[in-house]
């Protein structure tokens, strides 16, 4: 089972579309935990994802409890990307079937989601700066997870 990038109640359609395009290009599964702050069929969302959205399956969950039931059935670890993380992305040992979750751009995730995570990972940054764009952070952590698990698509698979 490949890595999964889960978007917790995304706020900004352009960021969500960018992250889903990233999933399509890297062969990573995607999940959206609703409610989103925009209709998932929204034009801006589709424009940001372009035609790449046709190249991946998006598992949609109506709530975090529904997502947790799905995750429990799959037996996958939840790795939360958060500025309040306990370990840096390079210090975490990723597994090939991890679910990497990003929070809402405006508010992150609630305490219950933090508590449910098996690991909390942060991207190291210069002191005094708050955070990266969520799509940039997702790309960095996905890149490290794919590097560690030898999960990048083969160049032989590329057109």
Coordinates of N, CA, C and O in Angstrom, one line a residue:
X1 N 0.8 -1.2 0.0 CA 0.0 0.0 0.0 C 0.9 1.2 0.0 O 1.8 1.4 0.8
X2 N 0.7 2.2 -0.9 CA 1.5 3.4 -1.0 C 1.2 4.4 0.1 O 0.2 4.3 0.8
X3 N 2.1 5.3 0.3 CA 1.8 6.4 1.2 C 0.5 7.1 0.9 O 0.1 7.1 -0.3
X4 N -0.1 7.7 1.9 CA -1.3 8.5 1.7 C -1.1 9.9 2.2 O -0.6 10.1 3.3
X5 N -1.5 10.9 1.5 CA -1.6 12.3 2.0 C -3.0 12.6 2.3 O -3.9 12.6 1.5
X6 N -3.3 12.9 3.6 CA -4.6 13.3 4.1 C -4.7 14.7 4.3 O -3.9 15.3 5.0
X7 N -5.8 15.4 3.8 CA -6.0 16.8 4.0 C -7.1 16.9 5.0 O -8.3 16.5 4.7
X8 N -6.9 17.5 6.2 CA -7.9 17.7 7.2 C -8.6 19.0 7.0 O -8.0 20.1 7.1
X9 N -9.9 18.9 6.6 CA -10.8 20.0 6.4 C -10.1 21.2 5.7 O -10.0 22.3 6.3
X10 N -9.6 21.0 4.5 CA -8.9 22.1 3.8 C -9.7 23.4 3.6 O -10.9 23.3 3.4
X11 N -8.9 24.5 3.8 CA -9.5 25.8 3.7 C -9.4 26.4 2.3 O -10.3 27.2 1.9
X12 N -8.3 26.2 1.6 CA -8.0 26.9 0.4 C -8.0 26.0 -0.8 O -7.1 25.1 -0.9
X13 N -8.9 26.1 -1.8 CA -8.9 25.2 -2.9 C -7.6 25.1 -3.7 O -7.3 24.0 -4.1
X14 N -6.9 26.2 -3.8 CA -5.7 26.2 -4.6 C -4.6 25.3 -3.9 O -3.9 24.5 -4.6
X15 N -4.5 25.4 -2.6 CA -3.6 24.5 -1.9 C -4.0 23.1 -2.0 O -3.1 22.2 -2.2
X16 N -5.3 22.8 -1.8 CA -5.7 21.4 -1.9 C -5.5 20.8 -3.3 O -5.0 19.7 -3.4
X17 N -5.8 21.6 -4.3 CA -5.5 21.2 -5.7 C -4.1 20.9 -5.9 O -3.7 19.9 -6.6
X18 N -3.2 21.8 -5.4 CA -1.8 21.6 -5.6 C -1.3 20.3 -4.9 O -0.5 19.6 -5.5
X19 N -1.8 20.1 -3.7 CA -1.4 18.8 -3.0 C -1.9 17.6 -3.7 O -1.2 16.6 -3.7
X20 N -3.1 17.6 -4.2 CA -3.6 16.5 -4.9 C -2.8 16.2 -6.3 O -2.6 15.1 -6.7
X21 N -2.4 17.3 -6.9 CA -1.6 17.2 -8.1 C -0.2 16.6 -7.7 O 0.3 15.7 -8.4
X22 N 0.3 16.9 -6.6 CA 1.5 16.3 -6.1 C 1.3 14.8 -5.9 O 2.2 14.0 -6.3
X23 N 0.2 14.5 -5.3 CA -0.1 13.0 -5.1 C -0.1 12.3 -6.4 O 0.5 11.2 -6.5
X24 N -0.8 12.9 -7.4 CA -0.9 12.2 -8.7 C 0.5 12.0 -9.3 O 0.8 10.9 -9.8
X25 N 1.3 13.0 -9.2 CA 2.6 13.0 -9.9 C 3.6 12.0 -9.2 O 4.4 11.4 -9.8
X26 N 3.4 11.8 -7.8 CA 4.3 11.0 -7.1 C 3.8 9.6 -6.8 O 4.4 8.8 -6.1
X27 N 2.6 9.3 -7.3 CA 2.0 8.0 -7.0 C 1.5 7.8 -5.6 O 1.6 6.7 -5.1
X28 N 1.2 8.9 -4.9 CA 0.7 8.8 -3.5 C -0.8 8.9 -3.5 O -1.4 9.6 -4.2
X29 N -1.4 8.1 -2.6 CA -2.8 8.1 -2.4 C -3.2 9.4 -1.7 O -2.4 10.1 -1.1
X30 N -4.5 9.8 -1.9 CA -5.0 11.0 -1.2 C -6.3 10.8 -0.5 O -7.1 9.9 -0.8
X31 N -6.5 11.5 0.6 CA -7.7 11.5 1.4 C -8.1 12.9 1.8 O -7.2 13.7 2.0
X32 N -9.4 13.2 1.8 CA -9.9 14.5 2.2 C -10.8 14.2 3.4 O -11.8 13.4 3.2
X33 N -10.6 14.8 4.5 CA -11.5 14.7 5.7 C -12.3 16.0 5.7 O -11.8 17.1 5.8
X34 N -13.6 15.8 5.5 CA -14.5 16.9 5.4 C -15.0 17.3 6.8 O -14.8 16.6 7.7
X35 N -15.6 18.5 6.9 CA -16.0 19.4 5.8 C -14.9 20.2 5.3 O -14.1 20.7 6.1
X36 N -14.8 20.4 4.0 CA -13.9 21.4 3.4 C -14.5 22.7 3.4 O -15.8 22.8 3.5
X37 N -13.8 23.8 3.3 CA -14.3 25.1 3.3 C -14.8 25.6 1.9 O -15.1 26.7 1.7
X38 N -14.8 24.6 1.0 CA -15.2 24.9 -0.4 C -15.7 23.6 -1.0 O -15.4 22.5 -0.5
X39 N -16.6 23.7 -2.0 CA -17.0 22.5 -2.7 C -15.9 21.8 -3.4 O -15.1 22.5 -4.1
X40 N -15.7 20.5 -3.2 CA -14.6 19.8 -3.8 C -14.7 19.8 -5.3 O -13.7 19.7 -6.0
X41 N -15.8 20.2 -5.9 CA -16.0 20.3 -7.3 C -15.7 21.8 -7.8 O -15.9 22.1 -8.9
X42 N -15.4 22.7 -6.8 CA -15.1 24.1 -7.1 C -14.2 24.3 -8.3 O -13.2 23.6 -8.4
X43 N -14.4 25.3 -9.1 CA -13.6 25.6 -10.2 C -12.1 25.9 -9.9 O -11.2 25.4 -10.5
X44 N -11.9 26.7 -8.8 CA -10.5 27.0 -8.4 C -9.8 25.7 -8.0 O -8.6 25.6 -8.2
X45 N -10.5 24.9 -7.3 CA -9.9 23.6 -6.9 C -9.5 22.8 -8.1 O -8.4 22.3 -8.2
X46 N -10.4 22.6 -9.0 CA -10.1 21.8 -10.2 C -9.0 22.5 -11.1 O -8.2 21.8 -11.6
X47 N -9.0 23.8 -11.1 CA -8.0 24.5 -11.9 C -6.6 24.3 -11.3 O -5.6 24.1 -12.0
X48 N -6.5 24.4 -9.9 CA -5.2 24.1 -9.3 C -4.7 22.7 -9.5 O -3.5 22.5 -9.6
X49 N -5.7 21.8 -9.5 CA -5.3 20.4 -9.7 C -5.1 20.0 -11.2 O -4.6 19.0 -11.5
X50 N -5.7 20.9 -12.0 CA -5.6 20.7 -13.5 C -6.2 19.3 -13.8 O -7.0 18.7 -13.1
X51 N -5.7 18.7 -14.9 CA -6.2 17.4 -15.3 C -5.5 16.3 -14.5 O -5.8 15.1 -14.7
X52 N -4.6 16.6 -13.6 CA -4.0 15.6 -12.7 C -4.9 14.9 -11.8 O -4.7 13.8 -11.4
X53 N -6.0 15.6 -11.4 CA -7.0 14.9 -10.5 C -7.6 13.7 -11.1 O -8.1 12.9 -10.4
X54 N -7.5 13.6 -12.5 CA -8.1 12.4 -13.1 C -7.1 11.2 -13.0 O -7.5 10.1 -13.4
X55 N -5.9 11.4 -12.4 CA -4.9 10.4 -12.3 C -4.7 9.8 -10.9 O -3.7 9.2 -10.6
X56 N -5.7 10.1 -10.0 CA -5.6 9.6 -8.6 C -7.0 9.4 -8.1 O -8.0 9.9 -8.6
X57 N -7.1 8.5 -7.1 CA -8.3 8.2 -6.4 C -8.2 9.0 -5.1 O -7.2 9.0 -4.4
X58 N -9.3 9.7 -4.8 CA -9.4 10.5 -3.6 C -10.4 9.8 -2.6 O -11.6 9.7 -3.0
X59 N -9.9 9.4 -1.5 CA -10.8 8.8 -0.5 C -11.4 10.0 0.3 O -10.6 10.8 0.9
X60 N -12.7 10.1 0.3 CA -13.3 11.2 1.0 C -14.0 10.7 2.2 O -14.7 9.6 2.2
X61 N -13.8 11.4 3.3 CA -14.4 11.0 4.6 C -15.2 12.1 5.2 O -14.8 13.3 5.2
X62 N -16.4 11.9 5.6 CA -17.4 12.9 6.0 C -17.0 13.6 7.3 O -17.5 14.6 7.6
X63 N -16.1 12.9 8.1 CA -15.7 13.5 9.3 C -14.4 12.8 9.8 O -14.0 11.8 9.2
X64 N -13.8 13.4 10.8 CA -12.6 12.7 11.4 C -12.9 11.4 12.0 O -12.1 10.4 11.8
X65 N -14.0 11.2 12.7 CA -14.3 9.9 13.2 C -14.5 8.8 12.1 O -14.1 7.7 12.2
X66 N -15.1 9.2 11.0 CA -15.2 8.3 9.8 C -13.8 8.0 9.3 O -13.6 6.8 8.9
X67 N -13.0 9.0 9.2 CA -11.6 8.7 8.7 C -10.9 7.8 9.7 O -10.2 6.8 9.2
X68 N -11.0 8.0 11.0 CA -10.4 7.1 12.0 C -10.9 5.7 11.9 O -10.1 4.7 12.0
X69 N -12.2 5.5 11.6 CA -12.7 4.1 11.4 C -12.0 3.5 10.2 O -11.6 2.3 10.3
X70 N -11.9 4.2 9.1 CA -11.3 3.7 7.9 C -9.8 3.4 8.2 O -9.3 2.3 7.8
X71 N -9.1 4.3 8.9 CA -7.7 4.1 9.2 C -7.5 2.8 10.1 O -6.6 2.0 9.9
X72 N -8.4 2.7 11.1 CA -8.3 1.5 12.0 C -8.4 0.2 11.2 O -7.7 -0.7 11.4
X73 N -9.3 0.2 10.3 CA -9.6 -1.0 9.4 C -8.3 -1.3 8.6 O -8.0 -2.4 8.3
X74 N -7.6 -0.2 8.2 CA -6.5 -0.4 7.3 C -5.2 -0.7 8.1 O -4.2 -1.2 7.5
X75 N -5.2 -0.4 9.4 CA -4.0 -0.6 10.2 C -2.8 0.3 9.9 O -1.7 0.0 10.3
X76 N -3.1 1.5 9.3 CA -2.0 2.4 8.9 C -1.7 3.4 10.1 O -2.6 3.8 10.8
X77 N -0.4 3.8 10.1 CA 0.0 4.8 11.1 C -0.4 6.2 10.6 O -0.4 6.5 9.4
X78 N -0.8 7.1 11.5 CA -1.1 8.5 11.2 C 0.1 9.3 11.6 O 0.5 9.4 12.8
X79 N 0.7 10.0 10.7 CA 1.8 10.9 10.9 C 1.3 12.3 10.6 O 1.0 12.7 9.5
X80 N 1.2 13.1 11.7 CA 0.7 14.5 11.5 C 1.9 15.5 11.3 O 2.9 15.5 12.0
X81 N 1.7 16.3 10.2 CA 2.6 17.4 10.0 C 2.2 18.6 10.7 O 1.1 19.1 10.5
X82 N 3.0 19.1 11.7 CA 2.5 20.1 12.6 C 3.7 21.0 13.1 O 4.8 20.4 13.3
X83 N 3.5 22.2 13.2 CA 4.5 23.1 13.8 C 4.8 22.7 15.3 O 5.8 23.1 15.8
X84 N 3.9 22.0 15.9 CA 4.0 21.5 17.2 C 4.6 20.1 17.3 O 4.4 19.4 18.3
X85 N 5.3 19.7 16.2 CA 5.8 18.3 16.2 C 6.8 18.0 17.2 O 7.5 18.9 17.7
X86 N 7.0 16.7 17.4 CA 8.0 16.2 18.4 C 9.3 15.9 17.8 O 10.3 15.9 18.4
X87 N 9.3 15.6 16.5 CA 10.5 15.2 15.8 C 10.6 15.9 14.4 O 9.5 16.0 13.8
X88 N 11.8 16.2 13.9 CA 11.9 16.8 12.6 C 11.6 15.7 11.5 O 11.8 14.5 11.8
X89 N 11.3 16.2 10.3 CA 11.0 15.2 9.2 C 12.2 14.3 9.0 O 12.0 13.1 8.7
X90 N 13.4 14.8 9.1 CA 14.6 13.9 8.8 C 14.9 12.9 10.0 O 15.5 12.0 9.8
X91 N 14.3 13.2 11.1 CA 14.5 12.3 12.3 C 13.5 11.3 12.5 O 13.6 10.5 13.4
X92 N 12.5 11.3 11.6 CA 11.3 10.3 11.7 C 11.6 9.2 10.8 O 12.0 9.4 9.6
X93 N 11.3 8.0 11.2 CA 11.4 6.8 10.4 C 10.1 6.5 9.7 O 9.2 5.9 10.4
X94 N 9.9 6.9 8.5 CA 8.7 6.7 7.8 C 8.5 5.3 7.3 O 9.5 4.6 7.1
X95 N 7.3 4.8 7.2 CA 7.0 3.5 6.7 C 6.2 3.7 5.4 O 5.5 4.7 5.2
X96 N 6.3 2.7 4.5 CA 5.7 2.8 3.1 C 4.2 3.0 3.1 O 3.7 3.6 2.1
X97 N 3.5 2.6 4.1 CA 2.1 2.8 4.1 C 1.6 3.8 5.1 O 0.4 3.8 5.4
X98 N 2.4 4.7 5.5 CA 2.0 5.8 6.4 C 1.0 6.7 5.8 O 0.9 6.9 4.6
X99 N 0.1 7.3 6.7 CA -0.8 8.3 6.2 C -0.2 9.6 6.8 O 0.0 9.8 8.0
X100 N 0.2 10.5 5.9 CA 0.7 11.8 6.3 C -0.4 12.8 6.3 O -1.1 13.0 5.2
X101 N -0.7 13.5 7.4 CA -1.8 14.4 7.4 C -1.4 15.9 7.6 O -0.5 16.1 8.4
X102 N -2.0 16.7 6.8 CA -1.8 18.2 7.0 C -3.1 18.8 7.5 O -4.2 18.2 7.2
X103 N -3.0 19.8 8.3 CA -4.2 20.4 8.9 C -4.7 21.6 8.0 O -4.2 21.9 6.9
X104 N -5.7 22.2 8.6 CA -6.3 23.4 7.9 C -5.3 24.5 7.9 O -4.5 24.7 8.8
X105 N -5.3 25.3 6.8 CA -4.4 26.4 6.7 C -4.6 27.4 7.8 O -3.7 28.0 8.3
X106 N -5.9 27.6 8.2 CA -6.2 28.7 9.2 C -6.0 28.2 10.6 O -5.8 29.1 11.5
X107 N -6.1 26.9 10.9 CA -6.2 26.5 12.3 C -5.5 25.2 12.6 O -5.5 24.8 13.7
X108 N -4.8 24.6 11.6 CA -4.2 23.3 11.9 C -5.3 22.2 12.2 O -6.2 22.1 11.4
X109 N -5.1 21.4 13.2 CA -6.0 20.4 13.6 C -6.4 20.5 15.0 O -5.6 21.1 15.8
X110 N -7.5 20.0 15.5 CA -7.9 20.1 16.9 C -7.1 19.1 17.7 O -6.4 18.2 17.2
X111 N -7.1 19.3 19.0 CA -6.4 18.5 20.0 C -6.7 17.0 19.8 O -5.8 16.2 20.0
X112 N -7.9 16.7 19.5 CA -8.3 15.2 19.3 C -7.5 14.6 18.2 O -7.2 13.4 18.2
X113 N -7.3 15.3 17.1 CA -6.5 14.8 16.0 C -5.0 14.7 16.4 O -4.4 13.7 16.1
X114 N -4.5 15.6 17.2 CA -3.1 15.5 17.7 C -3.0 14.3 18.5 O -2.0 13.5 18.4
X115 N -4.0 14.0 19.4 CA -4.0 12.9 20.3 C -4.1 11.6 19.5 O -3.5 10.6 19.9
X116 N -4.7 11.6 18.4 CA -4.9 10.3 17.6 C -3.7 10.0 16.8 O -3.5 8.8 16.4
X117 N -2.8 11.0 16.5 CA -1.7 10.7 15.7 C -0.6 9.8 16.3 O -0.4 9.9 17.6
X118 N -0.1 8.9 15.5 CA 1.0 8.0 16.0 C 2.3 8.8 16.1 O 3.2 8.3 16.9
X119 N 2.5 9.8 15.3 CA 3.7 10.6 15.3 C 3.3 12.0 14.9 O 2.4 12.2 14.1
X120 N 4.1 13.0 15.4 CA 3.9 14.4 15.0 C 5.3 14.9 14.5 O 6.3 14.9 15.3
X121 N 5.3 15.3 13.3 CA 6.6 15.7 12.6 C 6.5 17.2 12.2 O 5.5 17.7 11.7
X122 N 7.7 17.8 12.3 CA 7.7 19.2 11.9 C 8.8 19.4 10.9 O 9.8 18.6 10.8
X123 N 8.7 20.5 10.1 CA 9.8 20.9 9.2 C 10.6 22.0 9.9 O 10.1 23.0 10.3
X124 N 11.9 21.7 10.1 CA 12.7 22.7 10.7 C 12.8 24.0 9.9 O 12.9 24.0 8.7
X125 N 12.7 25.1 10.7 CA 12.7 26.5 10.0 C 13.5 27.4 10.9 O 13.8 27.1 12.1
X126 N 13.9 28.5 10.3 CA 14.6 29.6 11.1 C 13.7 30.1 12.2 O 12.5 30.2 12.1
X127 N 14.3 30.4 13.3 CA 13.6 30.9 14.5 C 12.8 32.2 14.1 O 13.3 33.0 13.3
X128 N 11.7 32.3 14.8 CA 10.9 33.6 14.6 C 9.9 33.5 13.4 O 9.1 34.4 13.3
X129 N 9.9 32.5 12.6 CA 9.0 32.4 11.5 C 8.0 31.3 11.8 O 8.3 30.3 12.4
X130 N 6.7 31.6 11.5 CA 5.6 30.7 12.0 C 5.5 29.4 11.2 O 5.4 28.3 11.9
X131 N 5.3 29.5 9.9 CA 5.1 28.2 9.2 C 5.3 28.4 7.7 O 5.3 29.5 7.2
X132 N 5.4 27.3 7.0 CA 5.4 27.2 5.6 C 4.0 27.1 5.0 O 3.1 26.7 5.7
X133 N 3.8 27.4 3.8 CA 2.6 27.1 3.1 C 2.3 25.6 3.2 O 3.3 24.8 3.1
X134 N 1.1 25.2 3.5 CA 0.8 23.8 3.7 C 1.2 22.9 2.6 O 1.7 21.7 2.8
X135 N 1.0 23.3 1.3 CA 1.4 22.5 0.2 C 2.9 22.3 0.1 O 3.4 21.3 -0.3
X136 N 3.7 23.4 0.5 CA 5.1 23.3 0.5 C 5.6 22.3 1.5 O 6.4 21.4 1.3
X137 N 5.0 22.4 2.7 CA 5.4 21.5 3.8 C 5.0 20.0 3.4 O 5.8 19.1 3.7
X138 N 3.9 19.9 2.8 CA 3.5 18.5 2.4 C 4.5 17.9 1.4 O 4.9 16.8 1.5
X139 N 4.9 18.8 0.4 CA 5.9 18.3 -0.6 C 7.2 17.9 0.1 O 7.8 16.9 -0.3
X140 N 7.6 18.7 1.0 CA 8.9 18.4 1.7 C 8.8 17.1 2.5 O 9.7 16.3 2.4
X141 N 7.8 16.9 3.2 CA 7.7 15.7 4.1 C 7.4 14.5 3.2 O 8.0 13.4 3.4
X142 N 6.6 14.6 2.1 CA 6.4 13.5 1.2 C 7.7 13.1 0.6 O 8.0 11.9 0.4
X143 N 8.5 14.1 0.2 CA 9.7 13.8 -0.5 C 10.6 13.0 0.5 O 11.3 12.0 0.0
X144 N 10.7 13.4 1.7 CA 11.5 12.7 2.7 C 11.0 11.3 2.9 O 11.7 10.3 3.0
X145 N 9.7 11.2 3.0 CA 9.1 9.8 3.3 C 9.3 8.9 2.1 O 9.6 7.7 2.2
X146 N 9.2 9.4 0.9 CA 9.4 8.6 -0.3 C 10.9 8.3 -0.4 O 11.2 7.2 -0.8
X147 N 11.8 9.2 -0.1 CA 13.2 8.9 -0.1 C 13.5 7.8 0.9 O 14.2 6.8 0.5
X148 N 13.0 7.9 2.1 CA 13.3 6.8 3.1 C 12.8 5.5 2.7 O 13.4 4.5 3.1
X149 N 11.6 5.4 2.1 CA 11.0 4.2 1.8 C 11.2 3.7 0.4 O 10.6 2.7 -0.1
X150 N 12.1 4.4 -0.4 CA 12.4 4.0 -1.8 C 11.1 4.0 -2.6 O 10.8 3.1 -3.4
X151 N 10.2 5.0 -2.3 CA 8.9 5.0 -2.9 C 8.7 5.9 -4.1 O 7.6 6.0 -4.6
X152 N 9.8 6.6 -4.5 CA 9.6 7.5 -5.7 C 9.3 6.6 -6.9 O 9.8 5.5 -7.1
X153 N 8.4 7.1 -7.8 CA 8.2 6.4 -9.1 C 9.5 6.1 -9.8 O 10.4 7.0 -9.8
X154 N 9.6 5.0 -10.5 CA 10.8 4.7 -11.2 C 10.8 5.6 -12.5 O 9.8 5.9 -13.1
X155 N 12.1 6.0 -12.8 CA 12.2 6.8 -14.0 C 11.8 6.0 -15.3 O 11.4 6.6 -16.3
X156 N 11.9 4.7 -15.2 CA 11.4 3.8 -16.3 C 9.9 3.9 -16.5 O 9.4 3.7 -17.5
X157 N 9.2 4.3 -15.4 CA 7.7 4.5 -15.5 C 7.3 5.8 -16.0 O 6.2 6.0 -16.4
X158 N 8.3 6.8 -16.2 CA 8.0 8.1 -16.7 C 7.9 8.1 -18.2 O 8.5 7.3 -18.8
X159 N 7.0 9.0 -18.7 CA 6.9 9.1 -20.2 C 8.2 9.6 -20.8 O 9.0 10.2 -20.3

